[in-house]
Amino acid sequence: MTTRPADEILPDARPPAGEGKFVTGSTMRHVVTMTVTGSIGLIAVFFVDALNLFYISMLGVQELAAAIGFASTLMFFTISVAIGFTIATSAVVSRALGRGDRDEAARMGGASIVYMAATTILIAAAMWPFLHQLVGLLGARGETQEMATRFLQIVIPSMPMVAVGMATTGIMRGVGDARRAMYVTLAGGIAAAILDPIFIFGFGLGLEGAAISTVISRAILLGVGLYGAHRVHRLMKLPDLAGFKTALRPFFGIGVPALLTQIATPVGNAYVTIEIASFGDEAVAGWAIIGRILPVAFGVIFALSGAIGPILGQNYGARRYDRLNDALRDALLFTLLYVLAVWALLAIFAGPIAGLFGATGEARELVIFFCLFAAGSFLFNGALFVANAAFNNLGYPTYSTLLNWGRSTLGVIPFVWLGAQYFGAKGVIGGWAVGAVVFGIAAVLLAFRTVRGIGPRMMAGEPVPALPPAANSAFSTGKASTLQ
């Protein structure tokens, strides 16, 4: 990154009109608009995902639902790759727009699409011959292993389609068109909701029908995304060789920290599952129900972690350092108000929510305990999400990676172990929640310190790290992160 002379860097410098929509106007309004539109698409993904599994369950074959579960676990890796590169795409495009250089933004968008396609084609080709063995490593056996393998053999080749489709949403979010980015995911979700019953029941294809429906819905998602990014915004331009070389480092530089960040949460959740399993099937059932409540209740917070990125990116590119602090503050205020409101609703309806899932015994107790107490930990989980988005888009990827891994290890293992020893299954849930407090507070303090220091350091002529890696992953599944 080239640093301008100190006398050329003005905190109130503005890009040419129309190039960066987030560099003027209320930062809170931008935060709310981007988050709400993003959460709509995110909730649609959750709904369609659940609907797919519901249709499969209606076939009455237990192994089918299990096969979907194993396949989804393996697909998390492929989605994680796409998530990281999507955030990279959004960041490089938004920065170029913030500087007022639309041609550069288009070249970066085009190069990002090519790099995304090439990388995911190679990954899909490398995985495909070993799908049976990979599913077996996850614990699938017998007929379930065969079913999961057949499902993946159909779906994995479509990985580049969904990845490039996600990258186009990164371009559109980079330019501030959250509504059209939302349409991309909604189009894929609506297509899947319509096609699932047709292929599963109408054509009698069962699990293979679900896989075919997934591929077609991904193709539709890709088509809508390309239309918005290329035809509407004209932000997909193939650069020359020099342009590809210029985009190489900022794009692939995010790969390792992105993947490390993405897999941190599943590692922590795996340990929680291991500890809670020692208390019996009812405890595991309670934890599973909590895992279903979380993305629905706090999907807006997951969307926020992706929404704040382009806002910070554009203002960083435009050198509006005063607005970086405002955007961070408003995102945290939004988190506070939203989580308090949702926590209150969960507490009021804790009993009916447990009953909705048919929870009994210890499972019911754990669900109610979560709704009454542990759900409040998302005040701090949400703060961590926002802080990580700030680090990722302002050039401090190491902070995000260390905080995520810290939360998923030091913020999980000792707290959960102590909770299990002294308070049983509720202690496991409580320990998982308490660990978020420590890292949420630390992340916020570090984020404000980092933002406050960016402007003065650049005014003094000091370089600021330039790589903006992946946003925070959602809590439960890779598919939940497609809008991040």
CSV table of C-alpha atoms in Angstrom, one decimal:
chain,number,residue,atom,x,y,z
A,1,MET,CA,0.0,0.0,0.0
A,2,THR,CA,1.4,3.4,-0.9
A,3,THR,CA,1.2,6.0,1.8
A,4,ARG,CA,0.5,9.6,0.8
A,5,PRO,CA,2.5,12.5,2.3
A,6,ALA,CA,1.1,13.7,5.6
A,7,ASP,CA,0.1,17.0,4.2
A,8,GLU,CA,-2.1,15.4,1.6
A,9,ILE,CA,-4.1,13.2,4.1
A,10,LEU,CA,-7.1,15.1,5.3
A,11,PRO,CA,-9.5,13.4,7.7
A,12,ASP,CA,-12.5,15.0,6.0
A,13,ALA,CA,-11.4,14.2,2.4
A,14,ARG,CA,-14.2,13.0,0.3
A,15,PRO,CA,-14.3,10.8,-2.8
A,16,PRO,CA,-16.0,11.9,-6.0
A,17,ALA,CA,-19.7,12.0,-5.8
A,18,GLY,CA,-21.5,8.7,-6.2
A,19,GLU,CA,-18.4,6.5,-5.7
A,20,GLY,CA,-18.9,5.6,-2.1
A,21,LYS,CA,-22.4,5.8,-0.6
A,22,PHE,CA,-21.2,5.0,3.0
A,23,VAL,CA,-18.8,8.0,3.2
A,24,THR,CA,-21.6,10.4,3.9
A,25,GLY,CA,-24.9,10.3,5.8
A,26,SER,CA,-25.8,8.7,9.1
A,27,THR,CA,-23.5,5.7,9.9
A,28,MET,CA,-26.3,4.2,12.1
A,29,ARG,CA,-28.7,4.3,9.1
A,30,HIS,CA,-26.1,2.5,6.9
A,31,VAL,CA,-25.6,-0.1,9.7
A,32,VAL,CA,-29.3,-0.7,10.1
A,33,THR,CA,-30.0,-0.9,6.3
A,34,MET,CA,-27.1,-3.2,5.5
A,35,THR,CA,-27.9,-5.4,8.5
A,36,VAL,CA,-31.6,-5.8,8.0
A,37,THR,CA,-31.3,-6.6,4.3
A,38,GLY,CA,-28.5,-9.1,5.0
A,39,SER,CA,-30.5,-10.8,7.8
A,40,ILE,CA,-33.5,-11.3,5.5
A,41,GLY,CA,-31.4,-13.4,3.1
A,42,LEU,CA,-29.7,-15.1,6.0
A,43,ILE,CA,-32.9,-16.2,7.6
A,44,ALA,CA,-34.1,-17.4,4.2
A,45,VAL,CA,-31.1,-19.6,4.0
A,46,PHE,CA,-31.8,-21.1,7.4
A,47,PHE,CA,-35.4,-21.7,6.5
A,48,VAL,CA,-34.7,-23.4,3.2
A,49,ASP,CA,-32.0,-25.5,4.8
A,50,ALA,CA,-34.5,-26.7,7.4
A,51,LEU,CA,-37.1,-27.3,4.8
A,52,ASN,CA,-34.8,-29.5,2.8
A,53,LEU,CA,-34.2,-31.7,5.8
A,54,PHE,CA,-37.9,-31.7,6.6
A,55,TYR,CA,-38.7,-33.0,3.1
A,56,ILE,CA,-36.1,-35.7,3.4
A,57,SER,CA,-37.4,-36.7,6.8
A,58,MET,CA,-40.8,-37.2,5.4
A,59,LEU,CA,-39.5,-40.1,3.4
A,60,GLY,CA,-39.4,-42.1,6.6
A,61,VAL,CA,-35.8,-43.4,6.2
A,62,GLN,CA,-33.6,-42.4,9.1
A,63,GLU,CA,-30.4,-42.9,7.2
A,64,LEU,CA,-31.4,-40.2,4.7
A,65,ALA,CA,-31.5,-37.5,7.3
A,66,ALA,CA,-28.2,-38.7,8.8
A,67,ALA,CA,-26.7,-38.6,5.3
A,68,ILE,CA,-27.7,-35.0,4.8
A,69,GLY,CA,-26.1,-34.2,8.2
A,70,PHE,CA,-22.8,-35.8,7.3
A,71,ALA,CA,-22.8,-34.2,3.8
A,72,SER,CA,-23.5,-30.8,5.3
A,73,THR,CA,-20.6,-31.1,7.7
A,74,LEU,CA,-18.2,-31.8,4.8
A,75,MET,CA,-19.7,-29.0,2.7
A,76,PHE,CA,-18.9,-26.6,5.5
A,77,PHE,CA,-15.2,-26.6,4.4
A,78,THR,CA,-16.1,-25.7,0.9
A,79,ILE,CA,-18.4,-22.9,2.0
A,80,SER,CA,-15.7,-21.6,4.4
A,81,VAL,CA,-13.4,-21.1,1.4
A,82,ALA,CA,-16.0,-19.2,-0.4
A,83,ILE,CA,-16.9,-17.1,2.6
A,84,GLY,CA,-13.3,-15.8,3.1
A,85,PHE,CA,-12.9,-14.9,-0.6
A,86,THR,CA,-16.3,-13.2,-0.7
A,87,ILE,CA,-15.3,-10.9,2.1
A,88,ALA,CA,-12.0,-10.3,0.3
A,89,THR,CA,-13.9,-9.3,-2.8
A,90,SER,CA,-16.2,-7.0,-0.9
A,91,ALA,CA,-13.2,-5.3,0.9
A,92,VAL,CA,-11.1,-4.7,-2.2
A,93,VAL,CA,-14.0,-3.4,-4.2
A,94,SER,CA,-15.3,-1.1,-1.4
A,95,ARG,CA,-11.8,0.4,-0.8
A,96,ALA,CA,-11.4,1.2,-4.4
A,97,LEU,CA,-14.8,2.8,-4.5
A,98,GLY,CA,-14.0,4.7,-1.3
A,99,ARG,CA,-10.9,6.1,-3.1
A,100,GLY,CA,-13.1,7.2,-6.0
A,101,ASP,CA,-11.5,4.8,-8.5
A,102,ARG,CA,-14.4,2.9,-10.1
A,103,ASP,CA,-12.2,1.4,-12.9
A,104,GLU,CA,-9.9,-0.1,-10.3
A,105,ALA,CA,-12.9,-1.4,-8.4
A,106,ALA,CA,-14.1,-3.1,-11.5
A,107,ARG,CA,-10.7,-4.7,-12.2
A,108,MET,CA,-10.5,-5.9,-8.6
A,109,GLY,CA,-14.0,-7.4,-8.9
A,110,GLY,CA,-13.2,-9.2,-12.1
A,111,ALA,CA,-9.9,-10.6,-10.8
A,112,SER,CA,-11.6,-11.7,-7.6
A,113,ILE,CA,-14.2,-13.6,-9.6
A,114,VAL,CA,-11.5,-15.4,-11.7
A,115,TYR,CA,-9.5,-16.3,-8.6
A,116,MET,CA,-12.6,-17.5,-6.8
A,117,ALA,CA,-13.6,-19.7,-9.7
A,118,ALA,CA,-10.1,-21.2,-10.3
A,119,THR,CA,-9.5,-21.9,-6.6
A,120,THR,CA,-12.9,-23.6,-6.0
A,121,ILE,CA,-12.6,-25.7,-9.2
A,122,LEU,CA,-9.3,-27.1,-8.0
A,123,ILE,CA,-10.7,-27.8,-4.5
A,124,ALA,CA,-13.8,-29.5,-5.9
A,125,ALA,CA,-11.7,-31.6,-8.3
A,126,ALA,CA,-9.3,-32.6,-5.5
A,127,MET,CA,-12.2,-33.6,-3.1
A,128,TRP,CA,-14.4,-35.5,-5.5
A,129,PRO,CA,-12.4,-38.8,-5.8
A,130,PHE,CA,-12.2,-39.1,-2.1
A,131,LEU,CA,-15.7,-38.2,-1.0
A,132,HIS,CA,-16.4,-41.8,0.3
A,133,GLN,CA,-13.4,-41.8,2.5
A,134,LEU,CA,-13.9,-38.2,3.7
A,135,VAL,CA,-17.5,-39.0,4.8
A,136,GLY,CA,-16.2,-42.1,6.5
A,137,LEU,CA,-13.7,-40.0,8.5
A,138,LEU,CA,-16.7,-38.0,9.8
A,139,GLY,CA,-18.2,-41.2,11.2
A,140,ALA,CA,-20.7,-42.3,8.5
A,141,ARG,CA,-21.0,-46.0,8.1
A,142,GLY,CA,-22.9,-48.5,5.9
A,143,GLU,CA,-25.8,-47.3,3.9
A,144,THR,CA,-25.6,-43.8,5.4
A,145,GLN,CA,-22.1,-43.4,4.1
A,146,GLU,CA,-23.2,-44.5,0.7
A,147,MET,CA,-26.1,-42.1,0.6
A,148,ALA,CA,-24.0,-39.2,1.8
A,149,THR,CA,-21.4,-39.9,-0.8
A,150,ARG,CA,-23.9,-40.0,-3.6
A,151,PHE,CA,-25.4,-36.7,-2.5
A,152,LEU,CA,-21.9,-35.1,-2.4
A,153,GLN,CA,-20.9,-36.5,-5.8
A,154,ILE,CA,-23.8,-34.6,-7.3
A,155,VAL,CA,-23.4,-31.4,-5.3
A,156,ILE,CA,-19.6,-30.9,-4.9
A,157,PRO,CA,-19.1,-30.1,-8.7
A,158,SER,CA,-21.4,-27.1,-8.2
A,159,MET,CA,-19.1,-25.6,-5.6
A,160,PRO,CA,-17.6,-23.1,-8.0
A,161,MET,CA,-21.1,-21.9,-8.9
A,162,VAL,CA,-22.2,-21.1,-5.4
A,163,ALA,CA,-18.7,-19.6,-4.6
A,164,VAL,CA,-18.8,-17.2,-7.6
A,165,GLY,CA,-22.4,-16.4,-6.8
A,166,MET,CA,-21.3,-15.5,-3.3
A,167,ALA,CA,-18.4,-13.4,-4.6
A,168,THR,CA,-20.9,-11.3,-6.7
A,169,THR,CA,-22.7,-10.5,-3.4
A,170,GLY,CA,-19.4,-9.3,-2.1
A,171,ILE,CA,-19.1,-7.0,-5.0
A,172,MET,CA,-22.6,-5.6,-4.5
A,173,ARG,CA,-22.1,-5.2,-0.8
A,174,GLY,CA,-18.9,-3.4,-1.6
A,175,VAL,CA,-20.8,-0.8,-3.6
A,176,GLY,CA,-23.5,-0.6,-1.0
A,177,ASP,CA,-26.3,-2.4,-2.9
A,178,ALA,CA,-27.4,-4.6,0.0
A,179,ARG,CA,-30.8,-5.1,-1.5
A,180,ARG,CA,-29.6,-6.6,-4.7
A,181,ALA,CA,-27.1,-8.7,-2.8
A,182,MET,CA,-30.0,-10.0,-0.8
A,183,TYR,CA,-31.9,-10.9,-4.0
A,184,VAL,CA,-29.1,-13.3,-4.9
A,185,THR,CA,-29.5,-15.5,-1.9
A,186,LEU,CA,-33.2,-15.2,-1.9
A,187,ALA,CA,-33.4,-16.3,-5.5
A,188,GLY,CA,-31.4,-19.5,-4.6
A,189,GLY,CA,-33.5,-20.1,-1.5
A,190,ILE,CA,-36.8,-19.7,-3.3
A,191,ALA,CA,-35.7,-21.9,-6.1
A,192,ALA,CA,-34.7,-24.6,-3.6
A,193,ALA,CA,-37.9,-24.4,-1.7
A,194,ILE,CA,-39.9,-24.9,-5.0
A,195,LEU,CA,-37.6,-27.5,-6.6
A,196,ASP,CA,-37.1,-29.7,-3.5
A,197,PRO,CA,-40.5,-31.3,-3.3
A,198,ILE,CA,-40.7,-31.6,-7.1
A,199,PHE,CA,-37.5,-33.6,-7.4
A,200,ILE,CA,-37.8,-35.4,-4.1
A,201,PHE,CA,-41.4,-36.4,-4.3
A,202,GLY,CA,-42.7,-35.5,-7.8
A,203,PHE,CA,-39.9,-37.4,-9.6
A,204,GLY,CA,-39.4,-39.9,-6.8
A,205,LEU,CA,-35.6,-39.2,-6.7
A,206,GLY,CA,-35.4,-38.9,-2.9
A,207,LEU,CA,-31.9,-37.9,-1.7
A,208,GLU,CA,-30.6,-37.6,-5.2
A,209,GLY,CA,-33.5,-35.3,-6.0
A,210,ALA,CA,-32.5,-33.0,-3.1
A,211,ALA,CA,-28.9,-32.9,-4.5
A,212,ILE,CA,-30.1,-32.0,-8.0
A,213,SER,CA,-32.4,-29.3,-6.6
A,214,THR,CA,-29.4,-27.9,-4.7
A,215,VAL,CA,-27.3,-27.7,-7.9
A,216,ILE,CA,-30.1,-26.0,-9.9
A,217,SER,CA,-30.7,-23.5,-7.1
A,218,ARG,CA,-27.0,-22.7,-7.1
A,219,ALA,CA,-27.1,-22.1,-10.8
A,220,ILE,CA,-30.0,-19.7,-10.3
A,221,LEU,CA,-28.1,-17.9,-7.5
A,222,LEU,CA,-25.1,-17.5,-9.8
A,223,GLY,CA,-27.1,-16.1,-12.6
A,224,VAL,CA,-28.8,-13.5,-10.4
A,225,GLY,CA,-25.5,-12.6,-8.9
A,226,LEU,CA,-23.7,-12.1,-12.2
A,227,TYR,CA,-26.5,-10.0,-13.5
A,228,GLY,CA,-26.3,-7.6,-10.6
A,229,ALA,CA,-22.5,-7.4,-10.4
A,230,HIS,CA,-21.8,-7.2,-14.1
A,231,ARG,CA,-24.9,-5.9,-15.9
A,232,VAL,CA,-26.2,-3.5,-13.3
A,233,HIS,CA,-23.1,-2.2,-11.5
A,234,ARG,CA,-20.5,-2.9,-14.2
A,235,LEU,CA,-18.0,-4.0,-11.5
A,236,MET,CA,-16.6,-7.1,-13.2
A,237,LYS,CA,-13.9,-6.2,-15.6
A,238,LEU,CA,-11.2,-8.7,-16.6
A,239,PRO,CA,-7.8,-6.9,-15.9
A,240,ASP,CA,-4.6,-7.4,-17.9
A,241,LEU,CA,-1.8,-9.5,-16.5
A,242,ALA,CA,-0.5,-6.7,-14.5
A,243,GLY,CA,-3.9,-6.2,-13.0
A,244,PHE,CA,-4.1,-9.9,-12.0
A,245,LYS,CA,-0.7,-9.6,-10.3
A,246,THR,CA,-1.9,-6.5,-8.5
A,247,ALA,CA,-4.9,-8.3,-7.1
A,248,LEU,CA,-3.1,-11.5,-6.3
A,249,ARG,CA,-1.6,-10.5,-2.9
A,250,PRO,CA,-4.6,-8.7,-1.3
A,251,PHE,CA,-7.0,-11.5,-2.6
A,252,PHE,CA,-5.1,-14.6,-1.6
A,253,GLY,CA,-3.4,-13.0,1.3
A,254,ILE,CA,-6.7,-13.4,3.2
A,255,GLY,CA,-7.0,-17.1,2.5
A,256,VAL,CA,-5.2,-18.5,5.5
A,257,PRO,CA,-6.5,-16.2,8.2
A,258,ALA,CA,-10.0,-16.5,6.7
A,259,LEU,CA,-10.0,-20.3,6.9
A,260,LEU,CA,-8.4,-20.2,10.4
A,261,THR,CA,-11.2,-17.8,11.5
A,262,GLN,CA,-13.9,-19.9,10.0
A,263,ILE,CA,-13.0,-23.2,11.6
A,264,ALA,CA,-12.5,-21.8,15.1
A,265,THR,CA,-16.1,-21.8,16.1
A,266,PRO,CA,-16.8,-25.5,15.1
A,267,VAL,CA,-13.7,-26.5,17.1
A,268,GLY,CA,-15.1,-24.9,20.2
A,269,ASN,CA,-18.6,-26.3,19.6
A,270,ALA,CA,-17.2,-29.8,19.2
A,271,TYR,CA,-15.6,-29.6,22.7
A,272,VAL,CA,-18.9,-28.4,24.1
A,273,THR,CA,-20.7,-31.3,22.5
A,274,ILE,CA,-18.1,-33.8,23.9
A,275,GLU,CA,-18.5,-32.5,27.4
A,276,ILE,CA,-22.3,-32.4,27.3
A,277,ALA,CA,-22.5,-35.9,25.8
A,278,SER,CA,-21.2,-37.3,29.1
A,279,PHE,CA,-24.5,-36.2,30.7
A,280,GLY,CA,-26.7,-38.4,28.4
A,281,ASP,CA,-28.9,-38.2,25.3
A,282,GLU,CA,-31.3,-35.7,26.9
A,283,ALA,CA,-28.5,-33.2,27.5
A,284,VAL,CA,-27.2,-33.6,23.9
A,285,ALA,CA,-30.8,-33.1,22.6
A,286,GLY,CA,-31.0,-29.9,24.6
A,287,TRP,CA,-27.7,-28.6,23.1
A,288,ALA,CA,-29.0,-29.5,19.7
A,289,ILE,CA,-32.2,-27.5,20.2
A,290,ILE,CA,-30.1,-24.5,21.4
A,291,GLY,CA,-28.1,-24.8,18.2
A,292,ARG,CA,-31.3,-24.4,16.3
A,293,ILE,CA,-32.6,-21.5,18.3
A,294,LEU,CA,-29.3,-19.5,18.0
A,295,PRO,CA,-29.2,-18.8,14.3
A,296,VAL,CA,-32.9,-17.9,14.2
A,297,ALA,CA,-32.8,-15.6,17.2
A,298,PHE,CA,-29.5,-14.0,16.4
A,299,GLY,CA,-29.2,-14.2,12.7
A,300,VAL,CA,-29.4,-10.4,12.6
A,301,ILE,CA,-26.2,-10.2,14.6
A,302,PHE,CA,-24.5,-12.6,12.2
A,303,ALA,CA,-25.6,-10.4,9.3
A,304,LEU,CA,-24.2,-7.3,11.1
A,305,SER,CA,-20.7,-8.7,11.1
A,306,GLY,CA,-20.8,-8.8,7.3
A,307,ALA,CA,-22.7,-5.5,6.9
A,308,ILE,CA,-20.3,-3.4,8.8
A,309,GLY,CA,-17.4,-4.4,6.6
A,310,PRO,CA,-18.2,-2.4,3.4
A,311,ILE,CA,-19.1,0.6,5.6
A,312,LEU,CA,-15.7,0.6,7.2
A,313,GLY,CA,-14.0,-0.3,3.9
A,314,GLN,CA,-15.4,2.7,2.0
A,315,ASN,CA,-14.6,5.2,4.8
A,316,TYR,CA,-11.1,3.8,5.2
A,317,GLY,CA,-10.5,4.1,1.4
A,318,ALA,CA,-11.9,7.6,1.5
A,319,ARG,CA,-9.7,8.4,4.5
A,320,ARG,CA,-12.7,9.4,6.6
A,321,TYR,CA,-11.2,8.2,9.8
A,322,ASP,CA,-13.6,10.1,11.9
A,323,ARG,CA,-16.4,8.0,10.5
A,324,LEU,CA,-14.7,4.7,11.3
A,325,ASN,CA,-15.2,5.4,15.0
A,326,ASP,CA,-18.8,6.4,14.5
A,327,ALA,CA,-19.6,3.2,12.5
A,328,LEU,CA,-18.0,1.0,15.1
A,329,ARG,CA,-19.9,2.7,17.9
A,330,ASP,CA,-23.2,2.5,16.1
A,331,ALA,CA,-22.7,-1.2,15.2
A,332,LEU,CA,-22.1,-2.0,18.9
A,333,LEU,CA,-25.1,0.1,20.0
A,334,PHE,CA,-27.2,-1.8,17.5
A,335,THR,CA,-25.9,-5.1,18.9
A,336,LEU,CA,-26.8,-4.0,22.4
A,337,LEU,CA,-30.3,-3.0,21.6
A,338,TYR,CA,-31.1,-6.0,19.4
A,339,VAL,CA,-29.7,-8.6,21.8
A,340,LEU,CA,-31.5,-7.1,24.8
A,341,ALA,CA,-34.8,-7.2,22.9
A,342,VAL,CA,-34.3,-10.8,21.7
A,343,TRP,CA,-33.1,-12.0,25.1
A,344,ALA,CA,-36.2,-10.6,26.7
A,345,LEU,CA,-38.4,-12.4,24.3
A,346,LEU,CA,-36.5,-15.7,24.8
A,347,ALA,CA,-36.9,-15.3,28.5
A,348,ILE,CA,-40.6,-14.6,28.3
A,349,PHE,CA,-41.3,-17.5,26.0
A,350,ALA,CA,-38.7,-20.0,27.3
A,351,GLY,CA,-41.3,-22.6,28.2
A,352,PRO,CA,-43.3,-22.5,25.0
A,353,ILE,CA,-40.0,-22.6,22.9
A,354,ALA,CA,-38.9,-25.7,24.7
A,355,GLY,CA,-42.3,-27.2,24.2
A,356,LEU,CA,-42.2,-26.3,20.5
A,357,PHE,CA,-39.2,-28.7,20.0
A,358,GLY,CA,-40.8,-31.4,22.2
A,359,ALA,CA,-38.1,-31.1,24.8
A,360,THR,CA,-38.5,-33.0,28.0
A,361,GLY,CA,-36.5,-33.7,31.1
A,362,GLU,CA,-33.0,-32.3,31.1
A,363,ALA,CA,-33.3,-31.2,27.5
A,364,ARG,CA,-36.1,-28.9,28.5
A,365,GLU,CA,-34.2,-27.6,31.5
A,366,LEU,CA,-31.2,-26.8,29.3
A,367,VAL,CA,-33.3,-24.9,26.7
A,368,ILE,CA,-35.0,-22.9,29.4
A,369,PHE,CA,-31.6,-22.2,31.1
A,370,PHE,CA,-30.3,-20.9,27.8
A,371,CYS,CA,-33.3,-18.7,27.1
A,372,LEU,CA,-33.2,-17.2,30.6
A,373,PHE,CA,-29.5,-16.8,31.1
A,374,ALA,CA,-27.0,-18.0,28.5
A,375,ALA,CA,-28.7,-16.1,25.6
A,376,GLY,CA,-27.4,-12.9,27.2
A,377,SER,CA,-23.9,-13.9,26.3
A,378,PHE,CA,-24.6,-12.8,22.7
A,379,LEU,CA,-24.1,-9.2,24.0
A,380,PHE,CA,-20.5,-10.2,24.0
A,381,ASN,CA,-20.4,-12.6,21.1
A,382,GLY,CA,-22.0,-9.9,19.0
A,383,ALA,CA,-19.4,-7.4,20.2
A,384,LEU,CA,-16.7,-9.9,19.1
A,385,PHE,CA,-18.3,-10.3,15.7
A,386,VAL,CA,-18.3,-6.5,15.1
A,387,ALA,CA,-14.8,-6.1,16.4
A,388,ASN,CA,-13.5,-8.8,14.1
A,389,ALA,CA,-15.2,-7.2,11.1
A,390,ALA,CA,-13.4,-4.0,12.0
A,391,PHE,CA,-10.0,-5.7,12.2
A,392,ASN,CA,-10.6,-7.7,9.0
A,393,ASN,CA,-11.5,-4.6,6.9
A,394,LEU,CA,-9.0,-2.2,8.4
A,395,GLY,CA,-5.9,-4.4,7.8
A,396,TYR,CA,-5.4,-6.2,11.1
A,397,PRO,CA,-6.3,-9.9,10.3
A,398,THR,CA,-4.1,-11.3,13.0
A,399,TYR,CA,-6.2,-9.7,15.7
A,400,SER,CA,-9.4,-11.3,14.4
A,401,THR,CA,-7.8,-14.7,14.0
A,402,LEU,CA,-6.3,-14.7,17.5
A,403,LEU,CA,-9.5,-13.5,19.1
A,404,ASN,CA,-11.6,-16.1,17.4
A,405,TRP,CA,-9.3,-18.9,18.3
A,406,GLY,CA,-9.0,-17.5,21.8
A,407,ARG,CA,-12.7,-17.4,22.2
A,408,SER,CA,-13.1,-21.0,20.8
A,409,THR,CA,-10.3,-22.5,23.0
A,410,LEU,CA,-9.4,-20.4,26.1
A,411,GLY,CA,-12.9,-19.0,26.1
A,412,VAL,CA,-14.5,-22.4,25.9
A,413,ILE,CA,-12.4,-25.3,27.2
A,414,PRO,CA,-11.6,-24.1,30.8
A,415,PHE,CA,-15.0,-22.5,31.4
A,416,VAL,CA,-16.9,-25.5,30.0
A,417,TRP,CA,-14.7,-28.0,31.9
A,418,LEU,CA,-15.2,-26.2,35.2
A,419,GLY,CA,-18.9,-25.8,34.6
A,420,ALA,CA,-19.3,-29.5,33.9
A,421,GLN,CA,-17.4,-30.5,37.0
A,422,TYR,CA,-19.4,-28.4,39.4
A,423,PHE,CA,-22.8,-27.7,37.8
A,424,GLY,CA,-23.4,-30.6,35.4
A,425,ALA,CA,-25.0,-30.0,32.0
A,426,LYS,CA,-26.2,-26.5,32.8
A,427,GLY,CA,-22.6,-25.7,33.8
A,428,VAL,CA,-21.5,-26.7,30.3
A,429,ILE,CA,-23.9,-24.2,28.8
A,430,GLY,CA,-23.1,-21.6,31.4
A,431,GLY,CA,-19.3,-22.0,30.9
A,432,TRP,CA,-19.7,-21.6,27.2
A,433,ALA,CA,-21.6,-18.4,27.8
A,434,VAL,CA,-19.2,-16.9,30.4
A,435,GLY,CA,-16.2,-17.4,28.1
A,436,ALA,CA,-17.8,-15.0,25.6
A,437,VAL,CA,-17.7,-12.2,28.2
A,438,VAL,CA,-13.9,-12.1,28.5
A,439,PHE,CA,-13.2,-12.1,24.8
A,440,GLY,CA,-16.1,-9.8,23.9
A,441,ILE,CA,-14.9,-7.0,26.2
A,442,ALA,CA,-11.2,-7.5,25.1
A,443,ALA,CA,-12.2,-7.3,21.4
A,444,VAL,CA,-14.2,-4.1,21.8
A,445,LEU,CA,-11.4,-2.3,23.7
A,446,LEU,CA,-8.8,-3.4,21.1
A,447,ALA,CA,-11.1,-2.4,18.3
A,448,PHE,CA,-11.6,1.2,19.5
A,449,ARG,CA,-7.9,1.5,20.2
A,450,THR,CA,-7.1,0.3,16.7
A,451,VAL,CA,-9.6,2.6,15.0
A,452,ARG,CA,-8.4,5.7,17.0
A,453,GLY,CA,-4.8,5.1,16.0
A,454,ILE,CA,-5.3,4.6,12.2
A,455,GLY,CA,-5.8,8.3,11.3
A,456,PRO,CA,-2.9,9.7,13.4
A,457,ARG,CA,-0.5,7.0,12.3
A,458,MET,CA,-1.2,7.7,8.6
A,459,MET,CA,-1.0,11.5,9.2
A,460,ALA,CA,2.5,10.9,10.5
A,461,GLY,CA,3.4,8.9,7.4
A,462,GLU,CA,3.4,5.5,9.0
A,463,PRO,CA,2.0,2.7,6.8
A,464,VAL,CA,-1.1,0.8,7.9
A,465,PRO,CA,-1.5,-2.9,7.1
A,466,ALA,CA,-3.5,-3.3,3.9
A,467,LEU,CA,-4.9,-6.8,3.8
A,468,PRO,CA,-8.6,-7.1,4.7
A,469,PRO,CA,-9.4,-10.8,5.4
A,470,ALA,CA,-12.6,-12.7,6.1
A,471,ALA,CA,-15.5,-11.7,8.2
A,472,ASN,CA,-16.7,-13.7,11.2
A,473,SER,CA,-18.5,-16.9,10.6
A,474,ALA,CA,-21.9,-17.5,11.9
A,475,PHE,CA,-22.4,-19.8,15.0
A,476,SER,CA,-23.7,-23.0,13.7
A,477,THR,CA,-23.0,-23.9,10.0
A,478,GLY,CA,-21.0,-22.8,7.1
A,479,LYS,CA,-24.2,-22.4,5.1
A,480,ALA,CA,-25.3,-19.8,7.6
A,481,SER,CA,-22.4,-17.6,6.6
A,482,THR,CA,-23.1,-17.2,3.0
A,483,LEU,CA,-24.0,-13.6,3.5
A,484,GLN,CA,-21.0,-12.8,5.6
